[in-house]
Amino acid sequence: MINARNVVVFDNAGIPSFMVRFDKCKNSDLFPGGSEQTHPAFIIDGKEVDEIYISKYPCTMINGKPYSLPYTKPATNINLDEAAKACFSKGEGWHLLTAPEYALAALESEKNNTPPRGNTNFGTSHSNPEESGELYDGYRTLSGSGPSTWTHDHTPYGVYDLCGNVWEWLAGLRIMDGRIEVIENNNAANPIDVGVQSPLWKPVLCGEKPTRFIAEGGNVRLTAIDENFEDWDGCAWKDLQIDIEPPELLKALALFPNNAENKESFLYIDSSDERLPLRGGYWLNGANAGVFALYLLSARSNSHSGVGFRAAYYRKTGN
C-alpha cells in the first residue's frame, strides 16, 4: 500500500530513511484555544516552510550516521550534543528532532484521540499486554515491530515508538534553574549555537516574567514566581500544580495534555542548573510513559542505554 504521508529521503551518503510528512498548520489546528499563528515547527530563520519530515522510527546508526529504518535497534548511549552532531552530518536540512516538531505528532495524536501505546513493560504494552514488539535484548524492541496502535495515529503510516522503548532527546528546549527556555520557533533545526551559554536561549514569558517548572515540598509546579529552587521531583501531568495561565507557546510544545490518558504520563524536573528534555518514556515506565511524558532531569552530557533519538528533515528554500 502507498500513503503519500510516508516519504523516503536520502542523505549525503546515499542511504534512505523512512520519514513521515507533516504539512504546515496553525496552532488552532492542533489544540483547543490555539491562535491562527503558524505552528512554530514551520518557522525557521524567520521563514515559513511548508513541510517537516519526522523519522518514522527511532534512529539506528550506520557508519556514524543516524537512519530511520524498520526492525532495527535504536541507537542509545549517546548524549544530546553527539546526537545533534550526528544528525547534522547527514547533510543540509537534516537535524535532531526539535521540541516543536515532536509536538506536531503528540498534539495530532491527542486531537485525533489516538494516544500511542508502546513498549512500556519489557517488550509489551503495560495497558494492553497482548500488544508486543520483537525483543532483542530482553527488554527493548526493534523499531516499528509493534502493532499500529504503537504509532501516533494508530495507522501503519504514523510515527512509531513515541511511547516507551527508549527516551528520546529533543533540541531547542530546556530548563535553566527551573526557567523554561527555548530556541526561537524552529531555529534549532539549523546548526547554530545552542550551548549552555548561548544568547539564543530565550525564556517563555507569562506577561513579563519567565515561566518555571519548580519542585518544592514533594510537588511540581508551573509558576512565574521569581525565585530559585534547587530540588527535583516528578508527578503525573494531572497532578501538576498550575499557578498561572499557561502561555500558548507551552501548549504548542505539547506541555499540557488534554486527553485523560495522556495526563497519566509523568513530568520529571530538576530545578537546578541546565536540564535538557527527554520524551516518551522507556521499557519499564508503565503508565508513567506516554507521548506526553517529559524528563527534565538530564544534563546534556547524559548517555544511557534507555536514551535514544530520532532525526528530522526540511527542504531549504531553493533546494
CSV table of N, CA and C in Angstrom, one decimal, residues 213-216 218-222 232-235 239-242 267-269:
chain,number,residue,atom,x,y,z
A,213,PHE,N,9.2,25.6,35.8
A,213,PHE,CA,8.8,24.3,36.5
A,213,PHE,C,9.7,24.3,37.7
A,214,ILE,N,9.1,24.2,38.9
A,214,ILE,CA,9.8,24.1,40.1
A,214,ILE,C,9.4,22.9,40.9
A,215,ALA,N,10.3,22.3,41.6
A,215,ALA,CA,10.0,21.2,42.6
A,215,ALA,C,10.1,21.8,44.0
A,216,GLU,N,9.1,21.6,44.7
A,216,GLU,CA,9.1,22.2,46.1
A,216,GLU,C,8.2,21.3,47.0
A,218,GLY,N,7.9,18.2,47.6
A,218,GLY,CA,7.3,17.0,47.0
A,218,GLY,C,6.3,17.2,45.9
A,219,ASN,N,6.1,18.5,45.5
A,219,ASN,CA,5.2,18.9,44.5
A,219,ASN,C,6.0,19.5,43.3
A,220,VAL,N,5.3,19.4,42.1
A,220,VAL,CA,5.9,20.1,40.9
A,220,VAL,C,4.9,21.1,40.5
A,221,ARG,N,5.4,22.4,40.3
A,221,ARG,CA,4.5,23.5,40.0
A,221,ARG,C,4.9,24.2,38.7
A,222,LEU,N,4.0,24.7,37.9
A,222,LEU,CA,4.2,25.6,36.9
A,222,LEU,C,3.9,27.0,37.4
A,232,TRP,N,14.4,18.4,43.0
A,232,TRP,CA,13.9,17.6,41.9
A,232,TRP,C,12.7,16.8,42.3
A,233,ASP,N,11.8,16.5,41.4
A,233,ASP,CA,10.7,15.6,41.7
A,233,ASP,C,10.0,15.3,40.5
A,234,GLY,N,8.9,14.5,40.6
A,234,GLY,CA,8.0,14.2,39.4
A,234,GLY,C,6.6,14.0,39.8
A,235,CYS,N,5.7,14.1,38.9
A,235,CYS,CA,4.3,13.9,39.1
A,235,CYS,C,3.6,13.6,37.8
A,239,ASP,N,-1.5,15.9,38.1
A,239,ASP,CA,-1.3,16.4,39.4
A,239,ASP,C,-0.4,17.7,39.4
A,240,LEU,N,0.0,18.2,38.3
A,240,LEU,CA,0.8,19.4,38.2
A,240,LEU,C,0.1,20.5,38.8
A,241,GLN,N,0.7,21.3,39.7
A,241,GLN,CA,0.1,22.5,40.3
A,241,GLN,C,0.4,23.6,39.3
A,242,ILE,N,-0.7,24.3,38.9
A,242,ILE,CA,-0.5,25.4,37.9
A,242,ILE,C,-1.0,26.7,38.6
A,267,LEU,N,5.7,13.9,34.4
A,267,LEU,CA,6.7,15.0,34.2
A,267,LEU,C,7.7,14.9,35.3
A,268,TYR,N,9.0,14.9,35.0
A,268,TYR,CA,10.0,14.9,36.0
A,268,TYR,C,10.9,16.1,35.8
A,269,ILE,N,11.2,16.9,36.8
A,269,ILE,CA,12.0,18.1,36.7
A,269,ILE,C,13.0,18.2,37.8
